Coordinates of C-alpha atoms in Angstrom, one line a residue:
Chain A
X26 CA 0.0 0.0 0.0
X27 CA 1.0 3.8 -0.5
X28 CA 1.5 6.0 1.9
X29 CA -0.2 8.8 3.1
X30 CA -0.5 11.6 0.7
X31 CA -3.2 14.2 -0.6
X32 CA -2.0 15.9 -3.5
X33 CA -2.0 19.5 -3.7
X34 CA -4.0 19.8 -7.9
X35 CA -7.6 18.0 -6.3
X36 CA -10.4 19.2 -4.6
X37 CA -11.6 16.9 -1.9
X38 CA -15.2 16.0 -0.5
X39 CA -16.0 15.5 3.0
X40 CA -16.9 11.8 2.0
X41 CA -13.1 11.3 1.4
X42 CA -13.3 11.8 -2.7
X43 CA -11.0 13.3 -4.9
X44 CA -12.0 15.5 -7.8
X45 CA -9.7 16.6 -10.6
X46 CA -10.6 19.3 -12.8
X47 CA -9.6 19.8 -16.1
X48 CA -12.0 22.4 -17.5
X49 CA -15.9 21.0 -17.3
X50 CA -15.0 17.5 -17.0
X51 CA -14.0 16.1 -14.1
X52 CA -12.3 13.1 -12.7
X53 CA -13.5 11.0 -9.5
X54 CA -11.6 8.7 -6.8
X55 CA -11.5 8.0 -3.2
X56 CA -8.7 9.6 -1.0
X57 CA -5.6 7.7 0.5
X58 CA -7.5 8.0 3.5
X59 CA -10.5 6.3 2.5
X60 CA -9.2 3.2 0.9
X61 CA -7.1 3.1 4.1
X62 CA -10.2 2.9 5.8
X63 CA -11.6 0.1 3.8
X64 CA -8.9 -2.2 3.4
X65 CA -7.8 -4.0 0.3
X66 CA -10.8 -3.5 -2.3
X67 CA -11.8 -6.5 -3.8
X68 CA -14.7 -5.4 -5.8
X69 CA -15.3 -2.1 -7.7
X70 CA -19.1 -2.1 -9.1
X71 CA -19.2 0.4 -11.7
X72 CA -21.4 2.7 -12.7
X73 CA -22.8 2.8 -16.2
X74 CA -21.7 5.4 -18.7
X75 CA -24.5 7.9 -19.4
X76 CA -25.3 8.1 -15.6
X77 CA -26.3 11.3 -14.3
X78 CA -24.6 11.9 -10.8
X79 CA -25.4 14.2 -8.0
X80 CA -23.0 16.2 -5.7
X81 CA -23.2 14.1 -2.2
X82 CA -25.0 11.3 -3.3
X83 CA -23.5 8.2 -4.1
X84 CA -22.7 6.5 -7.2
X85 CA -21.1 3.4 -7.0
X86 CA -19.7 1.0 -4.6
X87 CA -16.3 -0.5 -3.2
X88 CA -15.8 -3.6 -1.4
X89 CA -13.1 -4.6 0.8
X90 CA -13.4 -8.3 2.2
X91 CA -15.2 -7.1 5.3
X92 CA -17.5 -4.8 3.9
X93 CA -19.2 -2.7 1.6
X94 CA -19.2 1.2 1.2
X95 CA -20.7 3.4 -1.0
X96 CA -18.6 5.9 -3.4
X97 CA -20.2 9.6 -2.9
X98 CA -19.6 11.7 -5.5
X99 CA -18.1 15.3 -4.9
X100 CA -19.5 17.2 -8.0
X101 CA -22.7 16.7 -10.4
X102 CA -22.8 15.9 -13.8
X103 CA -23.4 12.5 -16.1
X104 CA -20.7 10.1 -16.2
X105 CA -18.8 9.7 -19.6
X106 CA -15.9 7.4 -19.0
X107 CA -15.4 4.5 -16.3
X108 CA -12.4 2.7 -15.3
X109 CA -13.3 -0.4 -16.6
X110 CA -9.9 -2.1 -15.3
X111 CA -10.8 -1.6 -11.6
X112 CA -13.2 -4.7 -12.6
X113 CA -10.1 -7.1 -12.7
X114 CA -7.7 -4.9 -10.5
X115 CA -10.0 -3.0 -8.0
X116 CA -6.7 -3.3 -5.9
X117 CA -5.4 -0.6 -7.6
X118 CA -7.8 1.5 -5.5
X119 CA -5.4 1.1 -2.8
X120 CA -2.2 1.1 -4.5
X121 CA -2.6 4.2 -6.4
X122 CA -6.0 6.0 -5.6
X123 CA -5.2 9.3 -7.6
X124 CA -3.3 7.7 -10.6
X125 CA -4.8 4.0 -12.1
X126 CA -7.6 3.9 -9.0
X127 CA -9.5 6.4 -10.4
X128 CA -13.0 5.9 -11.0
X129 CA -15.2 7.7 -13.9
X130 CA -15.2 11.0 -15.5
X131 CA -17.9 13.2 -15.4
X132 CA -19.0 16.1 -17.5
X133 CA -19.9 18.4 -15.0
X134 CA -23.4 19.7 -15.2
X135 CA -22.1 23.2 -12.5
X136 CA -18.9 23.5 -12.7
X137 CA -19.3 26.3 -9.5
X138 CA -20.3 23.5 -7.1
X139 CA -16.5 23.0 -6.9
X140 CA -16.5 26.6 -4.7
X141 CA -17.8 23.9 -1.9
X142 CA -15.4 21.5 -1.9
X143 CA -12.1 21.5 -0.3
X144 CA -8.4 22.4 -1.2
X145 CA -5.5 20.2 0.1
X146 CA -4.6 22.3 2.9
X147 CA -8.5 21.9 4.5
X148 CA -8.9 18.4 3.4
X149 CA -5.9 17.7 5.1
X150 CA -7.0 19.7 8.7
X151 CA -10.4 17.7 8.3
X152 CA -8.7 14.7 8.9
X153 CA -6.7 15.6 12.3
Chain B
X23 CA -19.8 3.3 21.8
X24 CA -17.1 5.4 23.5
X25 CA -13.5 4.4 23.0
X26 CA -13.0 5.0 27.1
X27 CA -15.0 2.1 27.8
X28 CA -13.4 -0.6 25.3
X29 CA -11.7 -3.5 27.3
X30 CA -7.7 -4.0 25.9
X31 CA -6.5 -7.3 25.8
X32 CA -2.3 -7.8 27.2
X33 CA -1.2 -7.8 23.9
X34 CA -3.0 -3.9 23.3
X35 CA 0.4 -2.6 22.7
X36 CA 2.0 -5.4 20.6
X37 CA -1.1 -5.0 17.9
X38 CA -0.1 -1.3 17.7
X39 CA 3.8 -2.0 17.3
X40 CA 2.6 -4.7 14.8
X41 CA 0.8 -2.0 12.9
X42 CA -2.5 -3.7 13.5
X43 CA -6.2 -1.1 12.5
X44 CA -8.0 -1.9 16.6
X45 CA -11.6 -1.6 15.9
X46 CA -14.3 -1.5 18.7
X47 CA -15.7 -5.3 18.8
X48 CA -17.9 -7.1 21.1
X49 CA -16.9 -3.9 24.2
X50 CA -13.1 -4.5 23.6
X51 CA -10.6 -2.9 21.4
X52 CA -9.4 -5.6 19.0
X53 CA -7.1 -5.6 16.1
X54 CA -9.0 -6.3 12.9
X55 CA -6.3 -6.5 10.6
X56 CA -2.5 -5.9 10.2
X57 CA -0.5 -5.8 6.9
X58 CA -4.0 -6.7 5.0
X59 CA -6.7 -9.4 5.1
X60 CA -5.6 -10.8 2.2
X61 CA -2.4 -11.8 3.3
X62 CA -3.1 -12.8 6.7
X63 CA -6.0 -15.8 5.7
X64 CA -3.0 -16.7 3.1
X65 CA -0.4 -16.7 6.2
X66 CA -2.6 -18.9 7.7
X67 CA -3.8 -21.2 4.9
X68 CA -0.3 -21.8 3.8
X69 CA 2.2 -21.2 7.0
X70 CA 1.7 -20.3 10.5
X71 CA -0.3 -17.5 11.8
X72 CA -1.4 -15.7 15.6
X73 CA -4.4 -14.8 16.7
X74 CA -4.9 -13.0 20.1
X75 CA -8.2 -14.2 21.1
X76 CA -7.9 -13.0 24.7
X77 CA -11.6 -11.7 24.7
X78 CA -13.1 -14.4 24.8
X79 CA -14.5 -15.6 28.0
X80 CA -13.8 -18.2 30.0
X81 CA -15.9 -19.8 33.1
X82 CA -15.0 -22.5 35.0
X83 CA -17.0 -25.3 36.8
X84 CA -15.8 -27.6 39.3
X85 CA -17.5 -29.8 41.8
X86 CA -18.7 -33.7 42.6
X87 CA -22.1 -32.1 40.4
X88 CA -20.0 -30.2 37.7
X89 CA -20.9 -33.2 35.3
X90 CA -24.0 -33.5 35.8
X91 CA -24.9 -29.6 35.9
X92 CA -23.4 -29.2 32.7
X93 CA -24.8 -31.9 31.3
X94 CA -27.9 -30.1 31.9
X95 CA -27.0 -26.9 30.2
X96 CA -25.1 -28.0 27.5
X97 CA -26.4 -29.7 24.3
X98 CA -23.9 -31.9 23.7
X99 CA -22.8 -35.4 26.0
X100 CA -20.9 -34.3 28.6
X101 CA -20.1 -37.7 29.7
X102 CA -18.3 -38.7 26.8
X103 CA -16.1 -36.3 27.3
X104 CA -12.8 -37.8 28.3
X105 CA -10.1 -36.4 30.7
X106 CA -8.3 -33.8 28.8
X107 CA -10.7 -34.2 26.0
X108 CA -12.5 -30.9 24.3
X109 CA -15.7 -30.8 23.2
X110 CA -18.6 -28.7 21.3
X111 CA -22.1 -28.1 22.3
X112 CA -24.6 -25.4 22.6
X113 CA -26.1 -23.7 25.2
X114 CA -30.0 -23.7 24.6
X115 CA -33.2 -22.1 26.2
X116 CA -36.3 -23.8 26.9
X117 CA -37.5 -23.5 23.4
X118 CA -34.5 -24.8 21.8
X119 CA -32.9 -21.2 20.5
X120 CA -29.5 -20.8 21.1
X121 CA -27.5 -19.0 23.7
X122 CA -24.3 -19.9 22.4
X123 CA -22.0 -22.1 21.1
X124 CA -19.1 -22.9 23.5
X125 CA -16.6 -25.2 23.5
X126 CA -15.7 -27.4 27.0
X127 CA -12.4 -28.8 28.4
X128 CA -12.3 -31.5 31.0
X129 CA -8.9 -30.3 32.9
X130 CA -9.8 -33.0 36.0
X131 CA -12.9 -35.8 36.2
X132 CA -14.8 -32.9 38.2
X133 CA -13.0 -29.7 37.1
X134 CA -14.6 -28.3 33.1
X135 CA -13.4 -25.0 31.9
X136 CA -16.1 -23.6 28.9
X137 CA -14.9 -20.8 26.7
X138 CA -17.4 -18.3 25.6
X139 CA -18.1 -15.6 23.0
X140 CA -16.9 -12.1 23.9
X141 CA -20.6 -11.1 23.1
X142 CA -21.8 -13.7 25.3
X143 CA -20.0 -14.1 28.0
X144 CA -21.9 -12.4 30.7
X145 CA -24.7 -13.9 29.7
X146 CA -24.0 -17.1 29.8
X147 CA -22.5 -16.5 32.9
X148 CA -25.5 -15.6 34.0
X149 CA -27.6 -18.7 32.5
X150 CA -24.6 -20.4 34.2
X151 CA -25.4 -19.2 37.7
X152 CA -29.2 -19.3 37.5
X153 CA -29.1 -23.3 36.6
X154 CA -26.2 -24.1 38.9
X155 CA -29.2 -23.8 41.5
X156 CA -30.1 -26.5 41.3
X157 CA -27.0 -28.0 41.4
X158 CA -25.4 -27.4 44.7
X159 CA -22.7 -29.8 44.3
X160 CA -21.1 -27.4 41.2
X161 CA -19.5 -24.7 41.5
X162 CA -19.1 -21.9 38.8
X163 CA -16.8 -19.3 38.4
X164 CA -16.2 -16.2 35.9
X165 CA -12.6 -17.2 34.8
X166 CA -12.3 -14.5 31.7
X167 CA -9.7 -12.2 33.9
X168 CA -7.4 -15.2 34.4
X169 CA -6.9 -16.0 30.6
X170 CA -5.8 -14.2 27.8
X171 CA -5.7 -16.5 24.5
X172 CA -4.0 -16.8 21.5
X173 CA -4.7 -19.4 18.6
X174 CA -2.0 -20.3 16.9
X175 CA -3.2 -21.9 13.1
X176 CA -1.4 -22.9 10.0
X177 CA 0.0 -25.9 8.7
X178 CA 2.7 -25.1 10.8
X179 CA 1.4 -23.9 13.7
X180 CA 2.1 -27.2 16.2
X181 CA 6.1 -27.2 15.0
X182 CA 6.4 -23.7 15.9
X183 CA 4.9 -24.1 19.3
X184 CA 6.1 -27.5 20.0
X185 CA 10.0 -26.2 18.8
X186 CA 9.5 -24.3 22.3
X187 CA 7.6 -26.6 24.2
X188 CA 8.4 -29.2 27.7
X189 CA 6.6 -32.1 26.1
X190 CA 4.6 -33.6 22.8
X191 CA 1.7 -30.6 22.3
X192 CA -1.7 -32.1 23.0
X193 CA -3.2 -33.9 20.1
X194 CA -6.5 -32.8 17.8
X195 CA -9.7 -31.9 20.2
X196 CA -7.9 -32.7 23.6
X197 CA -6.6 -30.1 25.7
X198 CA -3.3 -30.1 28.9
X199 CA -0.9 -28.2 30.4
X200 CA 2.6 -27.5 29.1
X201 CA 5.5 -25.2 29.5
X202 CA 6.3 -23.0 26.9
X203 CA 9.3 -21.2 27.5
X204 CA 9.3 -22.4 30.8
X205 CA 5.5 -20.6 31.7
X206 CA 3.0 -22.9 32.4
X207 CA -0.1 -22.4 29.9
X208 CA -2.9 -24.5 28.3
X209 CA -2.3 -26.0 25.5
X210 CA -5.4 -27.4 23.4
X211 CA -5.7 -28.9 20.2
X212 CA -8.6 -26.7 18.6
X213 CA -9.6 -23.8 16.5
X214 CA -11.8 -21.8 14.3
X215 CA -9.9 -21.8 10.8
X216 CA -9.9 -25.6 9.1
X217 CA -6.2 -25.8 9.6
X218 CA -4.4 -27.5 12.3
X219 CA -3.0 -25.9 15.5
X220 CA -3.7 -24.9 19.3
X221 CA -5.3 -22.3 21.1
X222 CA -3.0 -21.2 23.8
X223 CA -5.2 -20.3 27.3
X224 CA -2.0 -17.8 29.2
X225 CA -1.9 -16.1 32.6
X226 CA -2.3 -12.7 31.4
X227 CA 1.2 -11.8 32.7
X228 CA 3.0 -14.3 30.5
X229 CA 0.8 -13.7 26.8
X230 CA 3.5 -11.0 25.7
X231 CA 6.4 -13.6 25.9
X232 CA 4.2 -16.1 24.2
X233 CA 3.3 -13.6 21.4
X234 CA 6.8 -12.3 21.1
X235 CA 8.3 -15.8 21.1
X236 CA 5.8 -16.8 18.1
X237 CA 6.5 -14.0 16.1
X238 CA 10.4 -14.6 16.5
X239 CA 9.3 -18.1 15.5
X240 CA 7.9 -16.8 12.1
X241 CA 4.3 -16.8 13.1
X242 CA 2.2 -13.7 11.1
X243 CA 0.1 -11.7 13.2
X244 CA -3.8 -12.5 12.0
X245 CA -6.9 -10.0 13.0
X246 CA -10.1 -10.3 13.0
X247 CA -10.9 -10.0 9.7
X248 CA -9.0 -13.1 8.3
X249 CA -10.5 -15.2 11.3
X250 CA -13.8 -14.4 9.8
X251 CA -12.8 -15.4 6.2
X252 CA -10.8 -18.4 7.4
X253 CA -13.8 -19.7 9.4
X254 CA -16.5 -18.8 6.9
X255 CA -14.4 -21.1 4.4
X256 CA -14.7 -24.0 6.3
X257 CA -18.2 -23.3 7.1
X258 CA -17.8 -22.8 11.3
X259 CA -20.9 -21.0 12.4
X260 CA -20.2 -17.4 14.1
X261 CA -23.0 -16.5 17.2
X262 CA -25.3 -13.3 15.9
X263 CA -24.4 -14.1 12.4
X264 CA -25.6 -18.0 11.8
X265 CA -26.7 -18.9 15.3
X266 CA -29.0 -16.8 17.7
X267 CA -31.7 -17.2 20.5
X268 CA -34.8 -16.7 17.6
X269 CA -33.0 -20.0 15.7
X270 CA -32.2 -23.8 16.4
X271 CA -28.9 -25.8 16.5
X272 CA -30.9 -28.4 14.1
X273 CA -31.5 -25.5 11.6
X274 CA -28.1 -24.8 11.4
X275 CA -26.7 -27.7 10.8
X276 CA -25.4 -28.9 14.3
X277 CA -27.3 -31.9 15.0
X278 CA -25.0 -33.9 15.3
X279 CA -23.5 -31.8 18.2
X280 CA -27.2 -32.2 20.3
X281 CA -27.5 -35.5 22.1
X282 CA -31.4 -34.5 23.0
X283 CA -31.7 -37.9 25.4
X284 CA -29.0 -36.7 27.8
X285 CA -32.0 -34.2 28.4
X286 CA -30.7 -31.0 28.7
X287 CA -32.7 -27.5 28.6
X288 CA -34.3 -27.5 25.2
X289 CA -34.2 -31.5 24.3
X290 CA -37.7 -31.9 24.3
X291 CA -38.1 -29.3 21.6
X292 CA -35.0 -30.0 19.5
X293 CA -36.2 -34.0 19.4
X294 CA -39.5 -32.7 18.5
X295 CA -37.6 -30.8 15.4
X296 CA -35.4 -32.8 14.3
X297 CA -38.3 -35.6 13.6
X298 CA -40.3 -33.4 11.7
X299 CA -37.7 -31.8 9.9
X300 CA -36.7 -27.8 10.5
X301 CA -38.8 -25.0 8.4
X302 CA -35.4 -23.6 7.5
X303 CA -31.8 -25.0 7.0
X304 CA -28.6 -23.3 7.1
X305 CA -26.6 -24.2 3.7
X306 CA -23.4 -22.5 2.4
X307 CA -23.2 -21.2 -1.2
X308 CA -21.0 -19.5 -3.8
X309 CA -21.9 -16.8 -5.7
X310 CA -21.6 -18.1 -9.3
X311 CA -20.6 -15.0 -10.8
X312 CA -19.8 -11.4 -9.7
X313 CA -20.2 -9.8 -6.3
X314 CA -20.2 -10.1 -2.5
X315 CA -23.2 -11.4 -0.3
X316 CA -24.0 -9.7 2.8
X317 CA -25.1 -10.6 6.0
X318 CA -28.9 -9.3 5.4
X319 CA -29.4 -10.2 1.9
X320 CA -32.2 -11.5 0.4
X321 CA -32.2 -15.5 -0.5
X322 CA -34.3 -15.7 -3.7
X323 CA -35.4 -18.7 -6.5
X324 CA -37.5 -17.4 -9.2
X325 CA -38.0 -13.9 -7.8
X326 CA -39.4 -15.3 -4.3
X327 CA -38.1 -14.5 -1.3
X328 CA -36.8 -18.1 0.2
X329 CA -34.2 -17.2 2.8
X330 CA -31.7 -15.2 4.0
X331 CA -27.7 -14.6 4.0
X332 CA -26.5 -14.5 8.0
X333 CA -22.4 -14.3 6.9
X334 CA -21.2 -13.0 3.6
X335 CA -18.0 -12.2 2.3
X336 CA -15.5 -12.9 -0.9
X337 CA -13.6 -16.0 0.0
X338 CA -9.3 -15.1 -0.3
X339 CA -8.5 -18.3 -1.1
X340 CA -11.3 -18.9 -3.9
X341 CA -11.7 -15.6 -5.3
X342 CA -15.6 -15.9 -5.3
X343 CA -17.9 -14.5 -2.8
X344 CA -19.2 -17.0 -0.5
X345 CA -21.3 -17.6 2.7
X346 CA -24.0 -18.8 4.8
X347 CA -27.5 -18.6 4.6
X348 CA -31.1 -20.2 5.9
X349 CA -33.3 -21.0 3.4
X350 CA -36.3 -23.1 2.8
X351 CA -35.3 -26.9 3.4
X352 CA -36.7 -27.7 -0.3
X353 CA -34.2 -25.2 -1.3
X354 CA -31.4 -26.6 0.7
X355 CA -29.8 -29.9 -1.6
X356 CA -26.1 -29.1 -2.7
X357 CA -26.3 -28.0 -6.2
X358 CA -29.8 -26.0 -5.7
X359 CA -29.4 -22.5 -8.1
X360 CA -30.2 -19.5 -6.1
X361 CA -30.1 -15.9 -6.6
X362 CA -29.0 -13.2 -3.7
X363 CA -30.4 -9.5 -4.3
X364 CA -27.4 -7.6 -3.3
X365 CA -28.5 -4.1 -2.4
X366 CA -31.1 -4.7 -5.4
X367 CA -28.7 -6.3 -7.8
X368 CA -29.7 -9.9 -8.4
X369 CA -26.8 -11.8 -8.1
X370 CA -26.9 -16.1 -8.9
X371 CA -25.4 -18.3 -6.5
X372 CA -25.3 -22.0 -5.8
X373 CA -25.9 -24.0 -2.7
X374 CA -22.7 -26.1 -2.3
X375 CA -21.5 -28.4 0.5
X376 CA -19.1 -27.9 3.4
X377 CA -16.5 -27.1 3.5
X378 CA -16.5 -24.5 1.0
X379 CA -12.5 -24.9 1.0
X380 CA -10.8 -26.9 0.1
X381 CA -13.2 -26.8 -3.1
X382 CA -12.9 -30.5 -4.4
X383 CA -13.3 -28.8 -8.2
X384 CA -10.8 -26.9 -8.4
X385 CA -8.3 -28.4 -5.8
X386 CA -8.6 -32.2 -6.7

């Protein structure tokens, strides 16, 4: 497993999701801290492309051997690309959740719900 | 449940050094994993690994009527059970639903020491007291302070502990005293994971030299987590999962640990079950293609609601998820399809027969 680290180009949800940027779309994963918390993922269940996400609600699910959790999703919009390879390597969840671990894009449907999420340096006082 | 009120084990501060995630279980502070489930069940499967069971609870009865009191209580026949022998039963109520599921050591002809789930253990305690009554000649005692506990399980969990042991290590299902480095601890030939080993009952004082000395000895640290997966493997039942007070020891598949004409609490019901036959039957199954049951899911055939999944999880050695449920008993015959509704996602499943590992198929 990685360790520890939040980087400083994302935009983090209380739920412990990453969101990266990159004009109006936007890519999703779970923080370091949250596939810390789950334990070695053993099943990513994807959501469909074409699916329309909403800010705070959840739209997909990880589970580690012990148990299932939900995926929240920090931003709104409708889902245009999933990582398919989590399906045979959801591991990669927990060996590099902001690289290969990521989870779908999403065109965004407000791109100014990302004044409510969180930068590094408050993500990172959230969690002490 | 607040963290000031969680009991620690002796080994607290070894599960921290060893990197261990503690999680509130059962009212104590437990170490669910270490380096990663995964890896642990492996450890186990394959080599040696340690568990520090220390909260479980232990009660001891002794006494000219400690036979015959527990004989009473538990479903199993206690007379049978040899000096030094182990053995399992259940502790029923009057209607046959299940306290707990214990296992009993006879240390001396009138001296038993039971050990308990953590959950359970001051209830039984209390079901203990209340029947010993009527027993005057037994005498029972809350014993959980004077143990802590560690299985040790692997396919080479006995030469680890024996390559530090006074004498031969007890053999399979028998229990006795023996000096391991030079502290006196007992020594039985049991556990909860379908490999061999012992379960190590220590004076509290002496579990960190135990613990050290195993891990020094190669042994992998194993949490909670992988006991659960190792277990559900092999098909034991875990209390408030697959066994509980609303269901029946013939329901789940332990007949053949309830001797009903020794005529303990509950034997006239459970006789009257098993001749007709229970309305439900515990049977393990495999999910025959993608996804995890849950405790909680749905048991369906043909869209109809049939039973229900008491312990889910994916299975480390098989790769596919795997578990217990009760179903209907005409659903219940090794090979019956089935479908689980995981959080509304119908997923198929077979019923197949214990243990679910080693799985004959694929392992010849």
């Amino acid at each position: 497993m990685a360790d520890a680290s939040y980087p400083e180009d994302l935009l983090y949800h209380p739920e412990h999701d990453w969101a990266k940027i990159d004009g109006d779309v936007a890519t999703f994963g779970v923080t370091w801290y949250a596939q810390d918390a789950l334990g070695e993922v053993v099943y990513f269940d994807p959501p469909e492309v074409g699916t329309t996400v909403t800010k705070d609600e959840p739209y997909a699910e990880v589970e580690s051997v012990k148990a299932v959790s939900d995926v929240f999703a920090p931003l709104s919009g409708e889902i245009i690309e999933v990582n398919t390879s989590l399906g045979d390597t959801p591991e990669t969840i927990n060996s590099d959740p902001y690289g290969d671990g990521w989870m779908v894009k999403v065109k965004l449907s407000d791109v100014s719900e990302t004044d409510a999420l969180m930068d590094q340096a408050t993500y990172l006082e959230s969690l002490s | 449940m607040q963290q000031t009120t969680l009991k620690r084990t002796p080994l607290f501060e070894r599960h921290q050094a060893a990197g261990a995630k503690l999680v509130p279980f059962a009212g104590w502070e437990m170490p669910v994993q270490y380096a990663g489930i995964r890896g642990e069940h492996e450890a186990v499967r394959t080599d040696v690994g340690v568990f520090d069971v220390s909260h479980m609870g232990e009660i001891e009865t002794r006494g000219e009527q400690a036979e015959a009191f527990l004989q009473r209580i538990l479903s199993n026949d206690v007379s049978k059970l040899p000096l030094g022998g182990a053995q399992y039963s259940l502790l029923c109520k009057p209607d046959g639903g299940v306290i707990d599921d214990l296992f009993t050591y006879r240390l001396a002809p009138d001296h038993f020491l039971t050990v308990t789930n953590a959950s359970n253990h001051e209830k039984d305690l209390a079901w203990f007291v209340e029947q010993a009554r009527e027993f005057p000649g037994a005498v029972v005692r809350d014993s959980a302070d004077d143990y802590a506990m560690l299985a040790v399980q692997g396919p080479r969990a006995r030469e680890v502990v024996q390559a530090f042991a006074d004498q031969p290590l007890p053999s399979r299902m028998t229990a006795g005293r023996r000096l391991l480095t030079g502290r006196s601890v007992l020594v039985a030939g049991t556990g909860y994971t379908g490999e061999d080993g012992v379960e190590l009952l220590i004076d509290p004082a002496d579990a960190s030299a135990i613990w050290d000395e195993l891990l020094k000895r190669g042994a992998t640290p194993v949490g909670l987590g992988a006991r659960d997966t190792l277990r559900l493997e092999v098909c034991f039942h875990l209390y408030g999962n697959d066994l509980m007070e609303e269901r029946d020891p013939i329901a789940a598949g332990l007949g053949w640990a309830v001797k009903e004409e020794t005529g303990f609490i509950g034997a006239d019901v459970l006789a009257q079950t098993r001749a007709a036959g229970p309305t439900e039957k515990l049977v393990p199954f495999k999910l025959t293609d993608k996804g995890i049951a849950r405790q909680g899911n749905a048991i369906l055939s043909g869209g109809e609601e049939i039973g229900v999944v008491t312990s889910g999880t994916l299975s480390p050695s098989l790769d596919v998820g795997i578990g217990m449920g009760y179903v209907r008993p005409e659903f219940a015959a090794p090979g019956t399809e089935l479908e689980i509704d995981v959080r509304g996602k119908v997923r198929p499943a077979v019923v197949a027969t214990k243990p679910l590992y080693p799985d004959e198929e694929t392992d010849g």
